[in-house]
Short mmCIF file of N, CA and C in Angstrom, two decimals:
data_model
loop_
_atom_site.label_atom_id
_atom_site.label_comp_id
_atom_site.label_asym_id
_atom_site.label_seq_id
_atom_site.Cartn_x
_atom_site.Cartn_y
_atom_site.Cartn_z
N MET A 221 21.23 -5.68 14.06
CA MET A 221 21.37 -5.36 12.63
C MET A 221 20.40 -6.22 11.82
N HIS A 222 20.45 -7.52 12.09
CA HIS A 222 19.57 -8.43 11.34
C HIS A 222 18.10 -8.08 11.57
N SER A 223 17.79 -7.74 12.81
CA SER A 223 16.41 -7.41 13.16
C SER A 223 15.95 -6.20 12.35
N SER A 224 16.84 -5.22 12.25
CA SER A 224 16.50 -4.00 11.52
C SER A 224 16.20 -4.32 10.05
N SER A 225 17.03 -5.18 9.48
CA SER A 225 16.86 -5.56 8.08
C SER A 225 15.49 -6.22 7.87
N THR A 226 15.13 -7.10 8.79
CA THR A 226 13.85 -7.79 8.68
C THR A 226 12.70 -6.80 8.80
N ASP A 227 12.87 -5.86 9.72
CA ASP A 227 11.83 -4.86 9.93
C ASP A 227 11.63 -4.04 8.66
N LYS A 228 12.73 -3.70 8.03
CA LYS A 228 12.66 -2.90 6.81
C LYS A 228 11.93 -3.68 5.71
N LEU A 229 12.25 -4.96 5.62
CA LEU A 229 11.63 -5.79 4.60
C LEU A 229 10.12 -5.86 4.81
N MET A 230 9.74 -6.03 6.07
CA MET A 230 8.32 -6.12 6.40
C MET A 230 7.62 -4.81 6.05
N ASP A 231 8.28 -3.70 6.35
CA ASP A 231 7.72 -2.39 6.06
C ASP A 231 7.51 -2.24 4.56
N SER A 232 8.50 -2.66 3.80
CA SER A 232 8.42 -2.55 2.34
C SER A 232 7.24 -3.38 1.82
N ARG A 233 7.08 -4.56 2.40
CA ARG A 233 6.00 -5.44 1.96
C ARG A 233 4.64 -4.80 2.29
N TYR A 234 4.57 -4.21 3.46
CA TYR A 234 3.33 -3.57 3.90
C TYR A 234 2.98 -2.41 2.97
N MET A 235 4.00 -1.64 2.62
CA MET A 235 3.78 -0.50 1.74
C MET A 235 3.26 -0.98 0.38
N THR A 236 3.83 -2.06 -0.11
CA THR A 236 3.41 -2.60 -1.40
C THR A 236 1.95 -3.04 -1.34
N SER A 237 1.59 -3.64 -0.22
CA SER A 237 0.21 -4.11 -0.04
C SER A 237 -0.74 -2.92 -0.07
N GLN A 238 -0.33 -1.85 0.58
CA GLN A 238 -1.18 -0.66 0.63
C GLN A 238 -1.36 -0.09 -0.77
N GLN A 239 -0.27 -0.04 -1.52
CA GLN A 239 -0.34 0.50 -2.88
C GLN A 239 -1.27 -0.35 -3.75
N ARG A 240 -1.16 -1.67 -3.57
CA ARG A 240 -1.99 -2.59 -4.36
C ARG A 240 -3.46 -2.38 -4.02
N TRP A 241 -3.74 -2.23 -2.74
CA TRP A 241 -5.11 -2.01 -2.29
C TRP A 241 -5.65 -0.70 -2.83
N LYS A 242 -4.78 0.32 -2.82
CA LYS A 242 -5.19 1.62 -3.34
C LYS A 242 -5.53 1.52 -4.82
N LEU A 243 -4.68 0.80 -5.55
CA LEU A 243 -4.92 0.64 -6.99
C LEU A 243 -6.23 -0.09 -7.24
N TYR A 244 -6.48 -1.12 -6.44
CA TYR A 244 -7.71 -1.89 -6.58
C TYR A 244 -8.92 -1.02 -6.29
N PHE A 245 -8.82 -0.25 -5.22
CA PHE A 245 -9.92 0.64 -4.84
C PHE A 245 -10.15 1.68 -5.94
N LEU A 246 -9.05 2.19 -6.47
CA LEU A 246 -9.14 3.20 -7.52
C LEU A 246 -9.85 2.63 -8.74
N SER A 247 -9.49 1.41 -9.10
CA SER A 247 -10.11 0.76 -10.25
C SER A 247 -11.59 0.53 -10.00
N LEU A 248 -11.92 0.18 -8.76
CA LEU A 248 -13.31 -0.11 -8.42
C LEU A 248 -14.15 1.16 -8.40
N LYS A 249 -13.65 2.16 -7.69
CA LYS A 249 -14.41 3.40 -7.55
C LYS A 249 -14.13 4.38 -8.69
N GLY A 250 -12.90 4.34 -9.20
CA GLY A 250 -12.55 5.24 -10.28
C GLY A 250 -12.43 6.68 -9.80
N ALA A 251 -13.22 7.55 -10.35
CA ALA A 251 -13.16 8.97 -9.99
C ALA A 251 -13.56 9.18 -8.53
N SER A 252 -14.40 8.32 -8.03
CA SER A 252 -14.86 8.44 -6.64
C SER A 252 -13.68 8.39 -5.68
N TYR A 253 -12.63 7.68 -6.07
CA TYR A 253 -11.45 7.55 -5.22
C TYR A 253 -10.87 8.92 -4.88
N GLN A 254 -10.79 9.79 -5.88
CA GLN A 254 -10.23 11.12 -5.66
C GLN A 254 -11.13 11.92 -4.71
N GLN A 255 -12.41 11.71 -4.80
CA GLN A 255 -13.34 12.46 -3.95
C GLN A 255 -13.19 12.05 -2.49
N ILE A 256 -13.01 10.76 -2.26
CA ILE A 256 -12.88 10.26 -0.89
C ILE A 256 -11.56 10.73 -0.28
N PHE A 257 -10.47 10.63 -1.04
CA PHE A 257 -9.17 11.01 -0.52
C PHE A 257 -8.86 12.46 -0.89
#
């Protein structure tokens, strides 16, 4: 049970990191971001 909870927390943190990176990339590239993805 405890292991599962930790895994979930890690997953949540990873997802947040991805979102932050996406936002940063979007700000850097701007419209180009939509073209790439």
